[in-house]
Coordinates of C-alpha atoms in Angstrom, one line a residue:
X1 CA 0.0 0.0 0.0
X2 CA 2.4 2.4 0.5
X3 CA 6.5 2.6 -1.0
X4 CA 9.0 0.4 0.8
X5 CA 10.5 2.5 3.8
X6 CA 14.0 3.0 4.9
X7 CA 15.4 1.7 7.8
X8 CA 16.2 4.3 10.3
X9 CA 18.7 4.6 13.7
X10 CA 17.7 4.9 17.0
X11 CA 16.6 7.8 17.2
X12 CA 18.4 9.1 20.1
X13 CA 22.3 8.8 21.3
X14 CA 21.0 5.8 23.5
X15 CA 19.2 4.2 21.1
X16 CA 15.9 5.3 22.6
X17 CA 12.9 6.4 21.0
X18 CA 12.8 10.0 22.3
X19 CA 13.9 12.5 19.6
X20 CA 15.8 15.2 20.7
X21 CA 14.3 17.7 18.3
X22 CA 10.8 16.9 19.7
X23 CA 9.2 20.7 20.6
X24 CA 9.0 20.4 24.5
X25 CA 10.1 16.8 24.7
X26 CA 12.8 17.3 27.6
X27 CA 15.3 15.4 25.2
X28 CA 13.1 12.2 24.6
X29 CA 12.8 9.4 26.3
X30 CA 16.4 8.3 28.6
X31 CA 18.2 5.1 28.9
X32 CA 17.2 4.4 32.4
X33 CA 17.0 0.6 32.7
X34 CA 20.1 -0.5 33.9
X35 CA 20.8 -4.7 32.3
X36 CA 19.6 -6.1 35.5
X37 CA 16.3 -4.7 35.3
X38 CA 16.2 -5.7 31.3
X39 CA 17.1 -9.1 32.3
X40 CA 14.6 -9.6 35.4
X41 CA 11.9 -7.6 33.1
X42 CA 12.3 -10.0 29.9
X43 CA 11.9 -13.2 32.4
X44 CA 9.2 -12.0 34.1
X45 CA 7.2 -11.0 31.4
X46 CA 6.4 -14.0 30.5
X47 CA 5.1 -15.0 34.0
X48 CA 1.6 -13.4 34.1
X49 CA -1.0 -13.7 36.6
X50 CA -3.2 -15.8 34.5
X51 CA -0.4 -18.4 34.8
X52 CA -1.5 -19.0 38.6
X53 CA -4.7 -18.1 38.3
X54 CA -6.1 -19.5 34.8
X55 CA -4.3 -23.1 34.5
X56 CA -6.8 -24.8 36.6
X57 CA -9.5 -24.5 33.7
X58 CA -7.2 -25.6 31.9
X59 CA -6.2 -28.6 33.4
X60 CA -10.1 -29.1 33.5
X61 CA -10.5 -29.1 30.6
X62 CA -7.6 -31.2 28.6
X63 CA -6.2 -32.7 31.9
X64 CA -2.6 -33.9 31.5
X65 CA -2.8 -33.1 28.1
X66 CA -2.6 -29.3 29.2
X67 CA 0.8 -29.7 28.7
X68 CA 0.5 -30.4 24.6
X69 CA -1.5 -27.1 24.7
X70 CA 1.0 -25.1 27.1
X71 CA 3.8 -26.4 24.6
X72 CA 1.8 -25.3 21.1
X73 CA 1.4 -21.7 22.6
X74 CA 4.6 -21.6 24.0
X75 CA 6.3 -22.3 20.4
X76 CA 4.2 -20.1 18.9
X77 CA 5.1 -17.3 21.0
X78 CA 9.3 -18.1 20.8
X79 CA 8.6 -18.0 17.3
X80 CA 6.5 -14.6 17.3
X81 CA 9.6 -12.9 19.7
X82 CA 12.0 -14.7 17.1
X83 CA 10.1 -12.5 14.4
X84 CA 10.1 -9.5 16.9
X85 CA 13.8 -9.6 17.9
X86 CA 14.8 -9.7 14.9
X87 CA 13.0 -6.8 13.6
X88 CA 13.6 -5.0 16.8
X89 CA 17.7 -5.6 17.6
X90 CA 17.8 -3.9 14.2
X91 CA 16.0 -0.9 15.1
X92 CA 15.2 -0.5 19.0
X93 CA 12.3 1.2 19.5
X94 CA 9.4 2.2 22.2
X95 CA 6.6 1.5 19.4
X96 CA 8.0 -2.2 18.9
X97 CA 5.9 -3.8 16.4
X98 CA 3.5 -0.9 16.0
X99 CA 6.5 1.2 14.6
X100 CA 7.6 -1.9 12.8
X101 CA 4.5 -1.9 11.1
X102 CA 4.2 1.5 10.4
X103 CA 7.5 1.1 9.0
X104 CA 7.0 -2.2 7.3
X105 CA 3.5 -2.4 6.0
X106 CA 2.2 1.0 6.0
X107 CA 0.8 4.1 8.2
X108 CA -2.2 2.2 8.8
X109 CA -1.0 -1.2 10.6
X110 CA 1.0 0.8 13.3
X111 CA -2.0 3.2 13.7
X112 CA -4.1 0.1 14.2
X113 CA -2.2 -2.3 15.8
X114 CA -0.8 0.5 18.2
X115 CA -4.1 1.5 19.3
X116 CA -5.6 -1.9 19.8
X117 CA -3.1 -2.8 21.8
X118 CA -2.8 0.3 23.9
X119 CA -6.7 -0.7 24.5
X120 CA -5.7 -3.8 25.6
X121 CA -3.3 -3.1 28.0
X122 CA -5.5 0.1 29.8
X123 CA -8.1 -2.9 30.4
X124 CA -5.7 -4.7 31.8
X125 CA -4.8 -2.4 34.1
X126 CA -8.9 -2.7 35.6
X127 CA -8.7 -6.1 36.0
X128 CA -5.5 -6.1 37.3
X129 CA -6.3 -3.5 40.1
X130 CA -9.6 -5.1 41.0
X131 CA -7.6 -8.6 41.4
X132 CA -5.3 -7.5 43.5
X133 CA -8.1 -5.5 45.4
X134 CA -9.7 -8.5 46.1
X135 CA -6.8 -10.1 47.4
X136 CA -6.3 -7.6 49.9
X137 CA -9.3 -6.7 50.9
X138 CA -9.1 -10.3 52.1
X139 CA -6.3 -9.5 54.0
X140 CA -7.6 -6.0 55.6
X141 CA -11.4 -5.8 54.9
X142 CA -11.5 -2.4 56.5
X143 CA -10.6 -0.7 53.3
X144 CA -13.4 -1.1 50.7
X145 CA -12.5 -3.1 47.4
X146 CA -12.4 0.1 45.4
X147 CA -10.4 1.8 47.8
X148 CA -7.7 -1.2 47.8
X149 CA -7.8 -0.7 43.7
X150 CA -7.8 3.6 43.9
X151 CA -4.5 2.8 46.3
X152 CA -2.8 0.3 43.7
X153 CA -3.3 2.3 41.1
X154 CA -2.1 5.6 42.6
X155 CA 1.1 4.0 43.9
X156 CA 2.1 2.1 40.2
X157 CA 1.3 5.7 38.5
X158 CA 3.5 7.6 41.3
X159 CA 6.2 5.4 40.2
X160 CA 6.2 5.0 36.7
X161 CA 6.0 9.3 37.1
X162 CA 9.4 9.5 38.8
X163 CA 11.8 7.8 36.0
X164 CA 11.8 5.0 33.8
X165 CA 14.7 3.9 36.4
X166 CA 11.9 3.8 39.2
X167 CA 9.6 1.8 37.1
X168 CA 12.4 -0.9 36.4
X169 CA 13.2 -1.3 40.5
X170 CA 9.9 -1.8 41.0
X171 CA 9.7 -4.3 38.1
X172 CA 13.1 -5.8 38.8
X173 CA 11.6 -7.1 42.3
X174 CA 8.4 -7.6 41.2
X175 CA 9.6 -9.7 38.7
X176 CA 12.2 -10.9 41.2
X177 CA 9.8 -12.6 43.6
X178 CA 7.4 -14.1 41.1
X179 CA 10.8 -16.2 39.6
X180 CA 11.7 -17.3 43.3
X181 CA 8.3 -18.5 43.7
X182 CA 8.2 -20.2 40.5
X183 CA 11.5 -21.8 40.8
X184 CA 11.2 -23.0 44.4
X185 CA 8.0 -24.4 43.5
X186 CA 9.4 -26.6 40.8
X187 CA 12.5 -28.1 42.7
X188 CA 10.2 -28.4 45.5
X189 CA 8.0 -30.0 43.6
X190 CA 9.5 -31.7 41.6
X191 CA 11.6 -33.1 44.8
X192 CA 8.0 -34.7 46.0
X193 CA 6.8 -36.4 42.5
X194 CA 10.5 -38.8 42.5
X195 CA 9.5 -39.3 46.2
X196 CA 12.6 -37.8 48.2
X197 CA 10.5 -35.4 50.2
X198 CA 9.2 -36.3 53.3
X199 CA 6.0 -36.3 54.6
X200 CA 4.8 -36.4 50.8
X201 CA 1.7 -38.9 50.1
X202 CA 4.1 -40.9 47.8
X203 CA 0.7 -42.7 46.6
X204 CA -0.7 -39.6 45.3
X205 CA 2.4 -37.9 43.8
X206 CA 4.5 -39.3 40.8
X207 CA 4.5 -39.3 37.3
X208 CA 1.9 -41.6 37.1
X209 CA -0.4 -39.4 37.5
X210 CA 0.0 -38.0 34.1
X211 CA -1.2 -41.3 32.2
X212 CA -3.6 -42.9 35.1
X213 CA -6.9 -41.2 35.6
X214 CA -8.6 -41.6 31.9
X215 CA -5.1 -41.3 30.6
X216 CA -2.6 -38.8 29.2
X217 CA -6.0 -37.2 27.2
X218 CA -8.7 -38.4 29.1
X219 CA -10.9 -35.7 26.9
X220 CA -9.6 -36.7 23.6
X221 CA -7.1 -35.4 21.1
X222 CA -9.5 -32.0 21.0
X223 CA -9.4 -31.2 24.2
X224 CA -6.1 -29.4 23.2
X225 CA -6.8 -27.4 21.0
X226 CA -9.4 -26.5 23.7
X227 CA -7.0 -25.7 26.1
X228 CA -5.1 -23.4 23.6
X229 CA -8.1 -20.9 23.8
X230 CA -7.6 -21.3 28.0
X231 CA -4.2 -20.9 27.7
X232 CA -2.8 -18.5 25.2
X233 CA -3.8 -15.1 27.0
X234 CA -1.6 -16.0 29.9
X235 CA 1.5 -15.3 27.5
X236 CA 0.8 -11.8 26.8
X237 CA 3.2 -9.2 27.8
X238 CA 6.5 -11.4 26.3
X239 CA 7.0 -8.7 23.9
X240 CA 7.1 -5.7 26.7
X241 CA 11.3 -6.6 26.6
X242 CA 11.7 -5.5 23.2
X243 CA 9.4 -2.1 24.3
X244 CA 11.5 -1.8 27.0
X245 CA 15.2 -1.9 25.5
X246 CA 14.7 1.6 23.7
X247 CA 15.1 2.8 27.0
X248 CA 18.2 0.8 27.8
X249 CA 22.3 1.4 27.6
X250 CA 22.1 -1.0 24.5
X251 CA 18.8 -1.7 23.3
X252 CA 20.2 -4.1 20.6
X253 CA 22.0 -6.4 23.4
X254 CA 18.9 -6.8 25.6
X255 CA 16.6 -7.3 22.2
X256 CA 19.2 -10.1 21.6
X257 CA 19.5 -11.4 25.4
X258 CA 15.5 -11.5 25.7
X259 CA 15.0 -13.1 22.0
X260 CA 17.5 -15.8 22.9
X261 CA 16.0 -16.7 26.0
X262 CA 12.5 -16.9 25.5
X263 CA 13.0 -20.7 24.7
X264 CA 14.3 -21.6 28.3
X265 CA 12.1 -19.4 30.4
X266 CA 8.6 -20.6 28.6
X267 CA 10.1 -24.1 29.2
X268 CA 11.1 -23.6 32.8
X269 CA 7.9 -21.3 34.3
X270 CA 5.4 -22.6 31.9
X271 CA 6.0 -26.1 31.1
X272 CA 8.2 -27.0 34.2
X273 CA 5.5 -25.6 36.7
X274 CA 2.7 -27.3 34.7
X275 CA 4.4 -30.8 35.0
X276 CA 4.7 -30.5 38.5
X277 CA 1.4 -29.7 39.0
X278 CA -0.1 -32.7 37.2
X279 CA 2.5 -34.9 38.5
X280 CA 1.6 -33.8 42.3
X281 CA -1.9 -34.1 41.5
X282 CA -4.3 -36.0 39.8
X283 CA -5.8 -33.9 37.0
X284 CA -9.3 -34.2 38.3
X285 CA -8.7 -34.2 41.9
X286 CA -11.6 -31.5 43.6
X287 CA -8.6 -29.9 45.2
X288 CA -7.8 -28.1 41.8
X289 CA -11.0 -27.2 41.2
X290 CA -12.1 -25.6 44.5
X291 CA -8.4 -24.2 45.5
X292 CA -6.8 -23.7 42.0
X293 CA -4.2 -25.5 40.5
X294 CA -1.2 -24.3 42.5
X295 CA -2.7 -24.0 45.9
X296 CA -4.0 -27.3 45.7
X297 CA -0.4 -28.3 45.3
X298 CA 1.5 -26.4 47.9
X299 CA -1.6 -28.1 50.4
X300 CA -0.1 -31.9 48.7
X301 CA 3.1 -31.0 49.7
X302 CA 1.8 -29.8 53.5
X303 CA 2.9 -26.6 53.2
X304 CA 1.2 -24.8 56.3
X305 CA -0.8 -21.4 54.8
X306 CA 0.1 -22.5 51.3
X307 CA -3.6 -20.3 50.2
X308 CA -2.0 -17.0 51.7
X309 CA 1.4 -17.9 50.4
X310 CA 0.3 -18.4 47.1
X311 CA -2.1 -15.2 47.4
X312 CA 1.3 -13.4 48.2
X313 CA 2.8 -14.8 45.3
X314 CA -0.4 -13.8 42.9
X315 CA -1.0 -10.4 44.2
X316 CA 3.3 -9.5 43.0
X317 CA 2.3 -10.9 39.9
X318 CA -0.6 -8.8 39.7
X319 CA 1.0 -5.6 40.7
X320 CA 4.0 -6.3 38.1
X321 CA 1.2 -7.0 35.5
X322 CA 0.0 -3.5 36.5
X323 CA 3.4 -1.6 36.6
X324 CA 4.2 -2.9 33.7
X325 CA 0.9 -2.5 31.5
X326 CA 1.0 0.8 32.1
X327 CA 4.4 1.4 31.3
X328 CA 3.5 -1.0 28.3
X329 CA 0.7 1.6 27.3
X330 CA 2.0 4.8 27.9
X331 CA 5.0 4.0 25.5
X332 CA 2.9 2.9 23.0
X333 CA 0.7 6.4 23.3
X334 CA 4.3 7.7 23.2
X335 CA 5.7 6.4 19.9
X336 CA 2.1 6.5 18.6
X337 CA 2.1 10.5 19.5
X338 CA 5.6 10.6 17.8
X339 CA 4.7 9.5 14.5
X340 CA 1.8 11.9 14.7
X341 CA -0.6 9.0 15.1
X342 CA -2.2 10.5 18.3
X343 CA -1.8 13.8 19.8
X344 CA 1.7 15.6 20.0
X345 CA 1.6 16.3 23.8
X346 CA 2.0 12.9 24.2
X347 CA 5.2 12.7 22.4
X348 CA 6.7 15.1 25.2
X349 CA 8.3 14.3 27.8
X350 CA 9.7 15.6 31.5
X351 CA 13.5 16.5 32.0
X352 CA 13.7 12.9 33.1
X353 CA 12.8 11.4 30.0
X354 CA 9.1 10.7 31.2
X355 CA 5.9 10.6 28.5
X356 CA 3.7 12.2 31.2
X357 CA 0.9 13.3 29.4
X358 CA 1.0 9.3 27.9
X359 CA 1.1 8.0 31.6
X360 CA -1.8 10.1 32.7
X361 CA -4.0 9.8 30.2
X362 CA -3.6 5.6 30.0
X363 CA -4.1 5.7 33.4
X364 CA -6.8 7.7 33.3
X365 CA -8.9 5.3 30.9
X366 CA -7.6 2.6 33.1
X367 CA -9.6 4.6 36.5
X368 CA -12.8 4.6 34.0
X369 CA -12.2 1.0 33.2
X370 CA -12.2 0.0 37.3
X371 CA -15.2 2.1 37.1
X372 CA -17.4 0.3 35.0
X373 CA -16.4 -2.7 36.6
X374 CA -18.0 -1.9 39.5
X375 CA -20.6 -0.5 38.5
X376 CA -21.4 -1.9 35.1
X377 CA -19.5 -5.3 35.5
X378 CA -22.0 -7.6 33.6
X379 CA -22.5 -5.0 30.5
X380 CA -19.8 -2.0 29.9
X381 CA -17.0 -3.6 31.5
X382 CA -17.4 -7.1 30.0
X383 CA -17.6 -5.7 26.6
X384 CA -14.6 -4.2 27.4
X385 CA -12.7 -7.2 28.0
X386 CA -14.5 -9.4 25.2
X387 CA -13.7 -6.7 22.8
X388 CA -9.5 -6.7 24.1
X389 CA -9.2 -10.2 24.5
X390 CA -7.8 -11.2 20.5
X391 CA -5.9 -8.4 20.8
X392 CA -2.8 -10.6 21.7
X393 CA -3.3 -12.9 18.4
X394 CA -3.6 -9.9 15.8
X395 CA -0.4 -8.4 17.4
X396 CA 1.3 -11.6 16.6
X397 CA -0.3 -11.8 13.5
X398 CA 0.9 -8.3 12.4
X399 CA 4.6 -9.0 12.9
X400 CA 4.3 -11.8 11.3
X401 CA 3.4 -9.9 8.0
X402 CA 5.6 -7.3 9.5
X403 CA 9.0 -9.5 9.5
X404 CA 7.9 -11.1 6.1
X405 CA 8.3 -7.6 4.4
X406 CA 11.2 -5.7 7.4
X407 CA 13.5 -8.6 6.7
X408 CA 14.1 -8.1 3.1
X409 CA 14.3 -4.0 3.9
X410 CA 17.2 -4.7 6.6
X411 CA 18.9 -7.0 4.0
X412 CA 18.9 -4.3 1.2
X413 CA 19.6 -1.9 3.2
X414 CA 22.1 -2.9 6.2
X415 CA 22.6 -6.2 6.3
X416 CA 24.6 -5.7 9.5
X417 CA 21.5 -5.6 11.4
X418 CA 20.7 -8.5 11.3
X419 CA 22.1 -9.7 14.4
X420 CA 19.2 -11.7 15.2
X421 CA 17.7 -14.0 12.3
X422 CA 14.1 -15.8 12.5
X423 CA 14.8 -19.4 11.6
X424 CA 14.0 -21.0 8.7
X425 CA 12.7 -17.6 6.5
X426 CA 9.9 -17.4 5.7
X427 CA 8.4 -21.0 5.9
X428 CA 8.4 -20.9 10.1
X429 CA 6.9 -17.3 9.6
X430 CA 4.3 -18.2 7.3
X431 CA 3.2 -21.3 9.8
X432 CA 3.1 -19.0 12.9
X433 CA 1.0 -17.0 10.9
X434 CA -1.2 -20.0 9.8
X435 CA -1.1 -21.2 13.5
X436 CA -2.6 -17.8 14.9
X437 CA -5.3 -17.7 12.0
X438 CA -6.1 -21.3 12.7
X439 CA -6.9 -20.2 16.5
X440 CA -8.9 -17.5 15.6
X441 CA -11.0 -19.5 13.3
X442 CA -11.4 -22.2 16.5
X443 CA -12.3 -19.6 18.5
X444 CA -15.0 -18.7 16.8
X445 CA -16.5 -22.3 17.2
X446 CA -15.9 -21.9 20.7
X447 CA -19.0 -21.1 22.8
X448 CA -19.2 -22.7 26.0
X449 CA -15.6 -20.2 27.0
X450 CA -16.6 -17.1 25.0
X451 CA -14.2 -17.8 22.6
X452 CA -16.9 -16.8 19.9
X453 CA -17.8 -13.4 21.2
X454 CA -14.1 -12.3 22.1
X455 CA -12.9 -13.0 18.5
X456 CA -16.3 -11.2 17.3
X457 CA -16.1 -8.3 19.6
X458 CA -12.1 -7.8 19.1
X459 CA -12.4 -7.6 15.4
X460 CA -15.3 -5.3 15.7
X461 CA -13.2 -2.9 17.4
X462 CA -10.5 -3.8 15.1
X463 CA -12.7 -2.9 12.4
X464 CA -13.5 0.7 13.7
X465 CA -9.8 1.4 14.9
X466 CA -9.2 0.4 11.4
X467 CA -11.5 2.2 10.0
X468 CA -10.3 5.4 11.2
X469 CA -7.0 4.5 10.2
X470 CA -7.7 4.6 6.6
X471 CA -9.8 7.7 6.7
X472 CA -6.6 9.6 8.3
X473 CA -4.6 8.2 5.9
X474 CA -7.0 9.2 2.7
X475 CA -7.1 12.8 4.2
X476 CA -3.4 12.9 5.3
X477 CA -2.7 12.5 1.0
X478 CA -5.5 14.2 0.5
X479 CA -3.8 17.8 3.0
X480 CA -0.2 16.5 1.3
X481 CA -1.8 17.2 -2.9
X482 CA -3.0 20.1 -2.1
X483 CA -0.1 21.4 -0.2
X484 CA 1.7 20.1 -3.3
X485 CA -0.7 21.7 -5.7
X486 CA -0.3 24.9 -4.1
X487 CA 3.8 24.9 -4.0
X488 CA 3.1 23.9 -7.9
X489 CA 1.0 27.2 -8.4
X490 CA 3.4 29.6 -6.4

């Protein structure tokens, strides 16, 4: 649709997005993630909330099986972040794939995708709050729920107000704990199933568990692609590293760190943490069903309080999902605002390299959002999270198309970019692209999980953001000839 584009550098000294041209901008954005916080930030990313809180449904549903469908997504996604580190190392970035896009496949896909997935993430940042509100509430039910999700909120946007560097700490800790967790739950786990743990039920834990019980698929063969649907929303928020490194001391480095280790940490928190579960377990013991998957784990393994430990452990998930989304978002409204695709105060920043008109507003929509859900829950606020929840697949669709087209660009026009390479181009691209179409067509036979009206209500919105898109772009040439016209005439 539109002329191939060139490749450009990072646009400031750091490699950050922040331009220092940019009228009121405070110098752009600053490298103020230090590689710690890159490296805790690009593990943790990957460990969301719905991980704890989500795989029980899953396990439900496909039982040991879960594990085929944990595995699937989990490719998928290494292959989507092969696509995006690829494009990314090249040219670091706060718009990631939405200024790939731009860049790659015209004005319109990084309006579109941009937008759609700053939506996403301002939702998030509602249900986020009003989970961890619930949890503690639980804890001090003297403060009202809202008041527990007003406080969360204020805090996260404080920080991320201060410095980027502020936001990383947090993040870095954040992050910090949830790996801990995850990775003392595994040995410990893991410890019980081979029967070396003491006061372990050895009868109940092993690895017999995963073929006993109606066996490995006691729900068939389709039960997995089943669990997919369950299962692929917990991985969103793997591609925040790659936003993130444009704010780094070298953005290409922690692209190429994050990229290269996506295969081991999926495999570790995802997998590993799943295999334990079902090997402590049986897959339809009522434990997991009334306590969750991981609680009614810790409880096998007699850990005293294992509910409140594990309620620790999901309200630092939730408050990193929170910190992060809206950092995640008010980039976006940042690069978006740069390239003129939104309005130009939010391409400026504070003299510590902070978007804070970008911050406020995305937070802002996020208050509205908490709003709704308490007082429209059932209506407004379930629309809202119908109409975000494809979101994730069309942002992995979109850099697939984008690396198809970027990676001839790079070659014709600096080869030496390429310092991270998607295997096998373009035949894996084209089947992670035929994967994600294939789940979205699945979905849509999916009613007894809302599959159906997610996909329905994302593209809807998708339809409208796109919409818009190409009427700002038919106007845009439409301004440009007649500016054109008129230089022609003087």
């Amino acid at each position: 649709m539109t002329s191939q584009p060139t490749l450009t550098k990072a646009e400031n000294g750091h490699g950050g997005p922040g331009g220092p041209g940019d009228p009121g901008s405070g110098g752009g954005l600053h490298a103020g993630l230090k590689n710690r916080h890159l490296s805790m930030i690009a593990i943790g990313g990957v460990i969301g909330a719905g991980l704890f809180v989500g795989s029980s449904s899953g396990i439900a549903t496909a039982g040991p099986g879960i594990l085929l469908s944990y595995a699937l997504v989990g490719t998928l996604v290494v292959l989507v972040m092969r696509m995006l580190g690829e494009m990314s190392a090249a040219n670091p970035t706060s718009g990631s794939f939405s200024a790939h896009a731009d860049r790659a496949l015209g004005r319109w896909a990084g309006f579109s995708i941009g937008w759609l997935y700053w939506f996403f993430w301002v939702v998030v940042l509602a249900v986020e709050a009003t989970a961890g509100a619930v949890i503690l509430e639980g804890w001090m039910p003297a403060v009202p729920q809202w008041a527990w999700a007003l406080i969360v909120m204020v805090v996260l946007t404080g920080t991320n107000l201060v410095s980027v560097g502020s936001y990383g700490e947090f993040e870095f800790w954040f992050a910090g704990i949830k790996v801990v967790a995850i990775a003392a739950f595994i040995v410990v786990g893991g410890l019980a199933v081979f029967g070396v743990l003491p006061g372990v039920d050895s009868e109940q834990a092993g690895l017999s568990n995963l073929t006993e019980h109606g066996g490995f698929l006691p729900n068939g063969p389709g039960a997995i692609l089943t669990g997919v649907l369950l299962v692929v929303f917990s991985f969103m928020g793997s591609e925040i590293a790659t936003l993130a490194a444009g704010e780094s001391e070298d953005p290409q480095r922690a692209v190429t760190k994050s990229t290269n280790s996506i295969i081991w940490r999926i495999g570790v928190f995802y997998l590993g943490s799943i295999l334990v579960v079902v090997s402590l377990l049986p897959w339809d013991s009522k434990a997991i069903a009334d306590k969750g998957s991981y609680v009614a784990a810790l409880d096998s393994l007699g850990i005293a309080h294992a509910g409140q430990i594990m309620n620790f452990i999901v309200l630092t998930s939730v408050l990193s999902c929170l910190n992060s989304g809206l950092y995640t978002a008010s980039r976006m409204a940042f690069s978006l605002g740069q390239r003129g695709d939104a309005p130009k105060a939010f391409a400026k920043t504070t003299s510590r390299g902070v978007p804070r008109t970008a911050i406020l507003v995305s937070v802002v929509f996020g208050f509205v959002a908490v709003f709704f859900n308490y007082k429209f829950p059932d209506s407004v606020f379930l629309f809202l999270v119908n109409s975000s929840g494809a979101v994730a697949l069309f942002v992995w669709l979109v850099i697939c198309f984008s690396q198809l087209r970027m990676r001839k660009i790079i070659q014709a026009e600096a080869p030496e970019k390429l310092v991270v390479k998607m295997w096998l181009y373009p035949y894996l691209t084209w089947a992670a692209a035929a994967l994600i179409v294939f789940v979205l067509g699945y979905m849509l036979t999916d009613t007894e999980h809302d599959g159906r009206k997610t996909v329905l209500l994302s593209l809807l919105v998708a339809a409208v953001v796109l919409a818009i898109a190409f009427v700002r772009q038919k106007l845009g040439a439409g301004k440009e000839q007649q500016e054109q016209e008129a230089v022609t005439a003087d």
